[in-house]
GROMACS .gro file of C-alpha atoms in nm:
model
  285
    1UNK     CA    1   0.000   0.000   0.000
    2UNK     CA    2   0.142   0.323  -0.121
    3UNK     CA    3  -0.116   0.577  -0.005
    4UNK     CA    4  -0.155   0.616   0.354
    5UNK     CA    5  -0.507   0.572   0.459
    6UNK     CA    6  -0.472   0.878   0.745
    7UNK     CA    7  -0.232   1.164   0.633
    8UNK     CA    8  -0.223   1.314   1.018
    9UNK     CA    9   0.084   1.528   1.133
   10UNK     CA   10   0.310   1.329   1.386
   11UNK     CA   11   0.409   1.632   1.633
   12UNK     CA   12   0.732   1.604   1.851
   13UNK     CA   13   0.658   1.357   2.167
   14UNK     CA   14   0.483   1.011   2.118
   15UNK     CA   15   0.230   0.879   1.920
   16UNK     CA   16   0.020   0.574   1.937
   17UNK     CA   17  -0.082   0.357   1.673
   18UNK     CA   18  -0.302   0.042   1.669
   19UNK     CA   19  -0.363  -0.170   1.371
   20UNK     CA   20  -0.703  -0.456   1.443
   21UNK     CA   21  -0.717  -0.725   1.275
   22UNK     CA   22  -1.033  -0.924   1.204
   23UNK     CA   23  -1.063  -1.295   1.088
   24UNK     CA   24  -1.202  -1.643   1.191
   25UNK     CA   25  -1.410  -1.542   1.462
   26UNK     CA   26  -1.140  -1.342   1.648
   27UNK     CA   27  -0.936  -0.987   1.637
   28UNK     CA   28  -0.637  -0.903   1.779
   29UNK     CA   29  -0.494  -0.572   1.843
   30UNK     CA   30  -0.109  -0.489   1.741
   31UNK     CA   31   0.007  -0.117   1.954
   32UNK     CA   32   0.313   0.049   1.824
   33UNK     CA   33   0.455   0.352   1.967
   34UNK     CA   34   0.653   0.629   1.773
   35UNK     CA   35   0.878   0.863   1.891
   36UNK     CA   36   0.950   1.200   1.753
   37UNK     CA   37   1.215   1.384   1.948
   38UNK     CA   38   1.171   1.719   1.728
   39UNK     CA   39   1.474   1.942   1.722
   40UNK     CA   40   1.813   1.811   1.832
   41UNK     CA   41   1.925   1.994   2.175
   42UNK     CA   42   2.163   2.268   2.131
   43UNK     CA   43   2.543   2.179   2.203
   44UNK     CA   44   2.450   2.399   2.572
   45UNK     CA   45   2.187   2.195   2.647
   46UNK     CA   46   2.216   1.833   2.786
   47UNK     CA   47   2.325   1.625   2.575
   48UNK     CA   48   2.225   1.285   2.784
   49UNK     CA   49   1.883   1.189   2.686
   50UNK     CA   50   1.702   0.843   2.678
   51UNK     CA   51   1.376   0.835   2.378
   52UNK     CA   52   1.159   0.536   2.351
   53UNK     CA   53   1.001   0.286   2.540
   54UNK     CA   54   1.186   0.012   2.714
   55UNK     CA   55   1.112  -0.332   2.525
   56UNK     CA   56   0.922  -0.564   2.738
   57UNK     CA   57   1.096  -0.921   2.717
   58UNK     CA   58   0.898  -1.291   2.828
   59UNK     CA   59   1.019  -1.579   2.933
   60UNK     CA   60   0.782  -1.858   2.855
   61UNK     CA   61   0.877  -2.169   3.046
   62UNK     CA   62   0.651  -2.446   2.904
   63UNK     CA   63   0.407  -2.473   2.598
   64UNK     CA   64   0.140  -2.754   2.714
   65UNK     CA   65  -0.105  -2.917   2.450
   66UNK     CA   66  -0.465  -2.919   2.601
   67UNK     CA   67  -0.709  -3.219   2.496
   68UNK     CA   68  -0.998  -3.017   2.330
   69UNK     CA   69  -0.660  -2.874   2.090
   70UNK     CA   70  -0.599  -2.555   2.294
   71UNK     CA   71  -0.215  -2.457   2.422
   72UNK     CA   72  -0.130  -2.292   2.662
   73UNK     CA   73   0.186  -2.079   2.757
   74UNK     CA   74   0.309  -2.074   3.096
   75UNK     CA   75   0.588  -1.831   3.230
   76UNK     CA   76   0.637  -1.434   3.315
   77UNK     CA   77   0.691  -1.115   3.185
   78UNK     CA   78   1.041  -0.938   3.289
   79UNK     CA   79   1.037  -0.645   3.566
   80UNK     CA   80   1.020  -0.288   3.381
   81UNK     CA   81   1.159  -0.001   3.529
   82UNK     CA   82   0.966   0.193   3.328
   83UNK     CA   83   0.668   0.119   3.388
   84UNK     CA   84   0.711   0.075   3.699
   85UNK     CA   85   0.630  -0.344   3.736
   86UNK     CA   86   0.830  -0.614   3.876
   87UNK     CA   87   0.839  -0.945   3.731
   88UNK     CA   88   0.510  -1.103   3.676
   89UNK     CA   89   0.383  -1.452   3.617
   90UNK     CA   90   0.157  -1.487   3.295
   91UNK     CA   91  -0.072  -1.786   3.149
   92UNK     CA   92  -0.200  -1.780   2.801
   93UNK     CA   93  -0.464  -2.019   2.645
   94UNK     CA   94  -0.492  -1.994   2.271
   95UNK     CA   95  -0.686  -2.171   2.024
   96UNK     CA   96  -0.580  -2.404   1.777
   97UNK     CA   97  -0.562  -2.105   1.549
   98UNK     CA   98  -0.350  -1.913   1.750
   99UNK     CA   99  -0.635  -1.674   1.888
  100UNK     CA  100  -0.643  -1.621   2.223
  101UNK     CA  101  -0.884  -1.699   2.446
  102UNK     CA  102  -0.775  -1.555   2.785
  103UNK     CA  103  -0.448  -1.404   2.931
  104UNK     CA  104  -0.408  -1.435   3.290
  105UNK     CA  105  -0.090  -1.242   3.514
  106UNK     CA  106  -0.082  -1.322   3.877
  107UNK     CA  107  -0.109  -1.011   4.092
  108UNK     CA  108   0.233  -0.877   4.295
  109UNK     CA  109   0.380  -0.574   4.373
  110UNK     CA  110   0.673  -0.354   4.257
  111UNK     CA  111   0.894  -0.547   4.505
  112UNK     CA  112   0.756  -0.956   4.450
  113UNK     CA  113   0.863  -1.122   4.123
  114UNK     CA  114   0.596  -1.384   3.995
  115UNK     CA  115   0.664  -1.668   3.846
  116UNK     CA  116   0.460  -1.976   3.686
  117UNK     CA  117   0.765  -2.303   3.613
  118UNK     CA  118   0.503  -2.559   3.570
  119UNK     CA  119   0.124  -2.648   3.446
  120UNK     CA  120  -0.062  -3.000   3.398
  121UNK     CA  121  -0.419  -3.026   3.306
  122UNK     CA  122  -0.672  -3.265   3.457
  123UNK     CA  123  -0.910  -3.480   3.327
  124UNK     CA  124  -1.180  -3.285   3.462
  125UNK     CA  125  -0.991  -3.047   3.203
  126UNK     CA  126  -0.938  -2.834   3.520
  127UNK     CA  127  -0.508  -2.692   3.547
  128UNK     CA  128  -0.237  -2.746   3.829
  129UNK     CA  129  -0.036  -2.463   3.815
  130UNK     CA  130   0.293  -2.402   4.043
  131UNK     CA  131   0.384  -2.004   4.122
  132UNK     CA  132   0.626  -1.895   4.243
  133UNK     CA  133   0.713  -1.575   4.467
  134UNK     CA  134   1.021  -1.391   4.572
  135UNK     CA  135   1.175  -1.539   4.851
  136UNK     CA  136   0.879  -1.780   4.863
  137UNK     CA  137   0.836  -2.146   4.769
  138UNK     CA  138   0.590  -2.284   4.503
  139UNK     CA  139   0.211  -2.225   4.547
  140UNK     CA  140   0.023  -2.518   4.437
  141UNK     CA  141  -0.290  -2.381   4.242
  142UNK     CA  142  -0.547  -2.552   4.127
  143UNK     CA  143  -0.759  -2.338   3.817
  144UNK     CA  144  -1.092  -2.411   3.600
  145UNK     CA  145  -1.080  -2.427   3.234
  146UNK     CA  146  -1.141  -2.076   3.221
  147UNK     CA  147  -0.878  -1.954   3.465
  148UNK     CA  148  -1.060  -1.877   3.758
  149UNK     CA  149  -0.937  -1.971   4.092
  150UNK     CA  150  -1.077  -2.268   4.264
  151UNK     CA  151  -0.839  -2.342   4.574
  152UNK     CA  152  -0.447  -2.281   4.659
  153UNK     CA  153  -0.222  -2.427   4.883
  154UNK     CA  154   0.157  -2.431   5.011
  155UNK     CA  155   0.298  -2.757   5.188
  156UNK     CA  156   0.467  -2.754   5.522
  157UNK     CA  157   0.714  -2.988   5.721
  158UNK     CA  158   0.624  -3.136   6.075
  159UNK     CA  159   0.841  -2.845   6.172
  160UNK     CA  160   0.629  -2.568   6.029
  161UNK     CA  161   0.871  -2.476   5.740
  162UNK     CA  162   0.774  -2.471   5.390
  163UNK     CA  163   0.815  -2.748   5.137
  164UNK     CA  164   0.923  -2.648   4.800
  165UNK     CA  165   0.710  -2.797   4.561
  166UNK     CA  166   0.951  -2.918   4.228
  167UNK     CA  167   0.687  -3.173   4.072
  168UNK     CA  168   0.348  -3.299   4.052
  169UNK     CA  169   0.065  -3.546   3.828
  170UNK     CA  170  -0.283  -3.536   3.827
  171UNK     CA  171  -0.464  -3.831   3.912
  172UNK     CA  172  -0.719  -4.048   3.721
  173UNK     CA  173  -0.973  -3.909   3.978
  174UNK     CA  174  -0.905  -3.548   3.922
  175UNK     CA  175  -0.684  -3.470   4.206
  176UNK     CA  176  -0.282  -3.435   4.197
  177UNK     CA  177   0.034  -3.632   4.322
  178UNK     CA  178   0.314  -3.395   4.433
  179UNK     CA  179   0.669  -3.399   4.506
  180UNK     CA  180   0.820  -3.139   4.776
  181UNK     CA  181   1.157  -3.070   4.960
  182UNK     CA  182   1.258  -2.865   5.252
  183UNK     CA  183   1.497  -2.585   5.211
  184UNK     CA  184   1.837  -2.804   5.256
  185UNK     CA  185   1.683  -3.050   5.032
  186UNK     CA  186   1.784  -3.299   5.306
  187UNK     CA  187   1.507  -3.549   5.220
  188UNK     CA  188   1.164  -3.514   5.026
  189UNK     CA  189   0.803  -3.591   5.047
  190UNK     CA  190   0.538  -3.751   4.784
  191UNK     CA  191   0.181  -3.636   4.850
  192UNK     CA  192  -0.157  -3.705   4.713
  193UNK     CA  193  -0.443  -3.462   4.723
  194UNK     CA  194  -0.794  -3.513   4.655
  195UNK     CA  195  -0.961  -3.241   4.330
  196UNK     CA  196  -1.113  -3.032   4.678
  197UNK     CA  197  -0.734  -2.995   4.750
  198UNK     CA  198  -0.765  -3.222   5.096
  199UNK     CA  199  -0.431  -3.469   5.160
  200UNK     CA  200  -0.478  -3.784   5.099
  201UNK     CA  201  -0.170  -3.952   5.219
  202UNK     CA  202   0.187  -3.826   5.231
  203UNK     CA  203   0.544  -4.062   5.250
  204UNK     CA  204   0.875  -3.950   5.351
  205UNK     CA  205   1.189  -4.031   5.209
  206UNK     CA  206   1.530  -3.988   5.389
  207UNK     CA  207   1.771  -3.988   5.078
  208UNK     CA  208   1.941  -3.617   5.074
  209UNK     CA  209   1.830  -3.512   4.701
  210UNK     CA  210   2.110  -3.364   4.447
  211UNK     CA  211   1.902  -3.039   4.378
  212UNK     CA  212   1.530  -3.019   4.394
  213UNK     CA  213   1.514  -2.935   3.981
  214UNK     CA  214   1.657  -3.339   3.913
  215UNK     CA  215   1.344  -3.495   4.178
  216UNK     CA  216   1.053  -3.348   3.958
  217UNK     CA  217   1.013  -3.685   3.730
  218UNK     CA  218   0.582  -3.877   3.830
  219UNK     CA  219   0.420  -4.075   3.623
  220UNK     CA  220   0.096  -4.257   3.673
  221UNK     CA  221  -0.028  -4.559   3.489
  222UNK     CA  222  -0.189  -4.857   3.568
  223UNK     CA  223  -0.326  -4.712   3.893
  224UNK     CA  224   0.038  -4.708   3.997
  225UNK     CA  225   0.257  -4.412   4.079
  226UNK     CA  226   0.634  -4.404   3.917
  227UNK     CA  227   0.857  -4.163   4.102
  228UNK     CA  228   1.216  -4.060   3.992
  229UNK     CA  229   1.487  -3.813   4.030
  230UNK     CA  230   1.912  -3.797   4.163
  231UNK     CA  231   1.983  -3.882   4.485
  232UNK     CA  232   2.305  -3.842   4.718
  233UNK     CA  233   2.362  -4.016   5.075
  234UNK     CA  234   2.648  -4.134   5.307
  235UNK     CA  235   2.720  -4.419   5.341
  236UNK     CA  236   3.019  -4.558   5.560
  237UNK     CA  237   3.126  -4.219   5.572
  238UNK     CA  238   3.156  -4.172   5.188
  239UNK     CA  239   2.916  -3.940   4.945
  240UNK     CA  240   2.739  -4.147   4.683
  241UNK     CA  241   2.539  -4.079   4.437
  242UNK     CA  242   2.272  -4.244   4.256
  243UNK     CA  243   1.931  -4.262   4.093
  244UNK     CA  244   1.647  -4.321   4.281
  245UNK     CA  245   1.264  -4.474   4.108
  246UNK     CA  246   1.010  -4.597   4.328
  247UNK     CA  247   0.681  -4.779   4.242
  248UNK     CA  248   0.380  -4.666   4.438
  249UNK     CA  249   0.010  -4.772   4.472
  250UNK     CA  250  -0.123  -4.408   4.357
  251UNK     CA  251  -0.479  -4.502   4.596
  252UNK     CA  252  -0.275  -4.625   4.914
  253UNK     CA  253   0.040  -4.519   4.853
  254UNK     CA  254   0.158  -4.825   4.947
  255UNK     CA  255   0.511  -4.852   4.803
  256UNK     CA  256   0.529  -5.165   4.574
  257UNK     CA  257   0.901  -5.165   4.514
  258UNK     CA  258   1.254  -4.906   4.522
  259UNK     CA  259   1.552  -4.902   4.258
  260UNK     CA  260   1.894  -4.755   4.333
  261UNK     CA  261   2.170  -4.703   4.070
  262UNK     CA  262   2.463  -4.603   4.213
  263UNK     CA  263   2.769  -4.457   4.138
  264UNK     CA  264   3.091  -4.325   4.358
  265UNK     CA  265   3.114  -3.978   4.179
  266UNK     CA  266   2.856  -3.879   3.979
  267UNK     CA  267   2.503  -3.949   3.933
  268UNK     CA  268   2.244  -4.047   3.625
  269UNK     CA  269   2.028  -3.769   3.549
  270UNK     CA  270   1.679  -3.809   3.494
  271UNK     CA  271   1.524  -3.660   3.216
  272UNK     CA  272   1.203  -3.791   3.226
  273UNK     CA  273   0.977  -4.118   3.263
  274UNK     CA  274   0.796  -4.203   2.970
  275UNK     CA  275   0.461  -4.426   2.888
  276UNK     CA  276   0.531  -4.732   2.727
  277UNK     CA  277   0.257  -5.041   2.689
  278UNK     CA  278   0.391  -5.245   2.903
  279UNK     CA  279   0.692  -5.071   3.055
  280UNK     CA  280   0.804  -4.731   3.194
  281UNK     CA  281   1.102  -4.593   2.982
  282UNK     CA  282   1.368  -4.364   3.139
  283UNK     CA  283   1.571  -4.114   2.963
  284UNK     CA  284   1.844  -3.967   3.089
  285UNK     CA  285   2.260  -3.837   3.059
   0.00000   0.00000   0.00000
């Protein structure tokens, strides 16, 4: 296109433009901002300036396939000095089309960074979402289809102190298995809550885990639960290291059977526990 549609003067300062787009049963909105400075400053006058608006960056953790075809986008939106935000979590749901459906952020303040680092969706086709804080551990929040908040909850130790949730499944029956470890990541827990949020049952495990990012790995099938992640221990005075995978009755949580592969200086990393028909594949380095 040649002609402009609007010949408007653009006078020294900003100017806002938005171009809508119509098409398949949704719009979206592109904003663009121009800047005209006018007249250069005289050599007197100061010569430090700053024009423009500062570019706002994303970091989206995860991209998650929903069953009615959906996706949605999981992560946060960098802090801005300039307009005056901190880091803030955001969660996206799109259509198969790439419309979007609904944009959620989750509300801080200037001095609390947000953050989402993991989403699942239920069969009830209800989301588990973990958030995470500043200086907080992961908020386990359970969502409806269309965003809205139906419970929340943090995990504590028999000491009070807060568990930092690193993993977590949803259940055949709606609800969600989790995986949480203190601060010193000295041991962890595996609990199961009901879809109202209620615990079900909890186990503790004693094995002192490498960091809390390698013991996310659950998968259910079979009515069984299949737990993994890196491990370290002493043992006759020695650190060793090793991968841990337990099989667990996902109802009871009866615990059916425990693997250890060890090794004197350096430990298998799991990189996730895969659905086979009739066996559980691990991948790794």
């Amino acid at each position: 296109m040649n002609t402009p549609l609007v010949n408007m003067p653009i006078e020294s300062g900003l100017t806002t433009v938005q171009l809508v787009a119509y098409g398949q049963n949704c719009n979206d909105t592109s904003t663009v901002y121009y800047f005209y400075p006018g007249q250069p400053p005289s050599d007197t006058d100061n010569s430090r300036r700053s024009y423009g608006i500062q570019n706002r960056e994303h970091d989206m953790r995860g991209l998650l396939s929903l069953k009615n075809g959906d996706y949605l986008m999981y992560g946060h939106r960098n802090a801005s000095n300039f307009w005056n935000e901190s880091q803030m979590g955001l969660l996206i749901r799109a259509k198969d089309n790439g419309c979007i459906k609904w944009a959620k952020k989750i509300p801080n303040n200037y001095f609390t960074n947000s953050t989402i680092t993991a989403v699942k969706e239920s069969l009830d086709s209800s989301l588990y979402m973990l958030v995470a804080y500043s200086n907080t551990t992961p908020y386990l929040v359970k969502l409806s289809s269309t965003a809205d908040i139906i419970w929340s909850k943090s995990l504590k130790d028999n000491l009070g102190n807060y568990e930092n949730i690193v993993g977590l499944e949803p259940t055949t029956d709606s609800g969600i298995v989790v995986v949480s470890t203190p601060a010193q990541v000295t041991s962890f827990n595996v609990t199961r809550l009901s879809a109202s949020g209620n615990i079900l049952w909890q186990k503790h495990f004693d094995y002192n885990g490498l960091y809390s990012s390698w013991f996310k790995n659950l998968l259910i099938k079979d009515n069984y639960l299949y737990i993994g992640g890196s491990v370290s221990y002493n043992y006759n005075g020695m650190a060793n290291y090793g991968t841990f995978i337990s099989k667990m009755n996902f109802i009871s949580g009866e615990q059916i059977w425990t693997k250890n592969y060890l090794n004197g200086s350096n430990a298998f990393v799991i990189g996730d526990l895969l659905n086979a028909d009739s066996a559980i594949i691990v991948t790794g380095k």
